Amino acid sequence: MDDYPLLDLFLTMLWFFLWVLWLFLLFKVITDIFRDHSLNGWAKAGWLIFCILLPYLGVLVYVIARGKGMSRRDVEQAEESEAALQEYIRKTAGTGPGGGTGGHADELARLADLRDKGALTDEEFEKAKAKVLS
C-alpha cells in the first residue's frame, strides 16, 4: 500500500469513472444515430464510422452538432411510449378514448339501469346485451 498513495488511487478511480461515462455517452450517440429518421443511410454510416475511428472526437462533434436533436428525439420517444402505454391500459381496461365511457361494463350497467327503470323490456335488454358483448 505504500507504493500506491491515496492520491494515485483517487486519480485512477477518476479516470475509470470518466472512461465509463464516456462509454455511456458513446452508446447513447450510436443509439441516437440509428434512431434518427431524418438521416439517410449514408449519413448514418458516416457518423458511425467517424465515432468508431475517432471515438473521442467523433462523439464530441456529434454532441455539439446534433445535441439538441438528441434531446428532442428522447422527448418524442418518451411521449410515444407514454401514449402507447395509455392506449394499452385503455384497451385492456375496456374503456374508450374518453377514459371511462364506452367500456363493456359501463354499457351493461347503463342497459341494466334502463331495464330497471322500465325503459327496456327484458327481450330488448337481452338483444342489447348480446350486441355489447359481441
CSV table of N, CA and C in Angstrom, one decimal, residues 8 16 28 34 37 39 46-47 57 59 65 77 87 89 91 99 101 103 112 115-116 120 122 129:
chain,number,residue,atom,x,y,z
A,8,ASP,N,-3.0,8.7,-5.9
A,8,ASP,CA,-3.0,7.9,-7.1
A,8,ASP,C,-4.2,7.0,-7.2
A,16,PHE,N,-11.1,6.0,-14.3
A,16,PHE,CA,-12.0,4.9,-14.6
A,16,PHE,C,-13.5,5.3,-14.8
A,28,LYS,N,-25.0,6.1,-26.2
A,28,LYS,CA,-26.1,7.0,-26.4
A,28,LYS,C,-26.0,7.6,-27.8
A,34,PHE,N,-28.9,5.6,-35.0
A,34,PHE,CA,-29.8,4.7,-35.6
A,34,PHE,C,-31.3,5.1,-35.4
A,37,HIS,N,-34.6,9.4,-37.8
A,37,HIS,CA,-35.2,9.1,-39.1
A,37,HIS,C,-34.9,10.2,-40.1
A,39,LEU,N,-31.9,11.3,-40.8
A,39,LEU,CA,-30.6,11.0,-41.5
A,39,LEU,C,-30.9,9.9,-42.5
A,46,GLY,N,-21.7,7.5,-42.1
A,46,GLY,CA,-20.6,8.4,-41.9
A,46,GLY,C,-20.4,8.8,-40.5
A,47,TRP,N,-21.5,9.1,-39.8
A,47,TRP,CA,-21.4,9.4,-38.3
A,47,TRP,C,-20.9,8.2,-37.6
A,57,LEU,N,-13.2,12.3,-30.5
A,57,LEU,CA,-13.5,13.5,-31.4
A,57,LEU,C,-14.9,13.3,-32.0
A,59,VAL,N,-17.6,11.6,-31.0
A,59,VAL,CA,-18.6,11.8,-30.0
A,59,VAL,C,-18.8,13.2,-29.7
A,65,ALA,N,-22.8,19.1,-32.7
A,65,ALA,CA,-23.6,19.3,-33.9
A,65,ALA,C,-25.1,18.9,-33.8
A,77,GLN,N,-39.6,10.1,-28.1
A,77,GLN,CA,-39.7,8.6,-27.8
A,77,GLN,C,-40.5,8.4,-26.5
A,87,GLU,N,-52.7,3.8,-24.2
A,87,GLU,CA,-53.7,3.1,-25.2
A,87,GLU,C,-53.8,1.7,-24.7
A,89,ILE,N,-53.4,0.5,-21.7
A,89,ILE,CA,-54.2,0.5,-20.5
A,89,ILE,C,-55.7,0.6,-20.8
A,91,LYS,N,-57.2,-0.1,-23.6
A,91,LYS,CA,-57.7,-1.3,-24.3
A,91,LYS,C,-57.9,-2.4,-23.4
A,99,GLY,N,-61.8,7.8,-21.6
A,99,GLY,CA,-61.2,7.5,-20.3
A,99,GLY,C,-62.2,6.9,-19.3
A,101,THR,N,-65.9,6.1,-20.5
A,101,THR,CA,-67.2,6.0,-21.1
A,101,THR,C,-67.0,5.1,-22.3
A,103,GLY,N,-66.9,1.6,-22.1
A,103,GLY,CA,-66.5,0.3,-21.8
A,103,GLY,C,-67.6,-0.7,-21.7
A,112,ALA,N,-78.7,-2.1,-17.8
A,112,ALA,CA,-79.4,-2.7,-16.7
A,112,ALA,C,-80.2,-1.6,-16.0
A,115,ARG,N,-83.3,-1.0,-18.0
A,115,ARG,CA,-84.3,-2.1,-17.8
A,115,ARG,C,-85.0,-2.0,-16.5
A,116,ASP,N,-84.2,-1.6,-15.4
A,116,ASP,CA,-84.8,-1.5,-14.1
A,116,ASP,C,-85.8,-0.3,-14.1
A,120,LEU,N,-86.6,-0.4,-21.0
A,120,LEU,CA,-86.3,-1.5,-21.9
A,120,LEU,C,-87.1,-2.7,-21.4
A,122,ASP,N,-87.3,-7.0,-21.1
A,122,ASP,CA,-86.3,-8.0,-20.9
A,122,ASP,C,-85.7,-8.5,-22.3
A,129,LYS,N,-77.6,-6.5,-24.8
A,129,LYS,CA,-76.5,-7.1,-24.1
A,129,LYS,C,-75.7,-8.0,-25.0
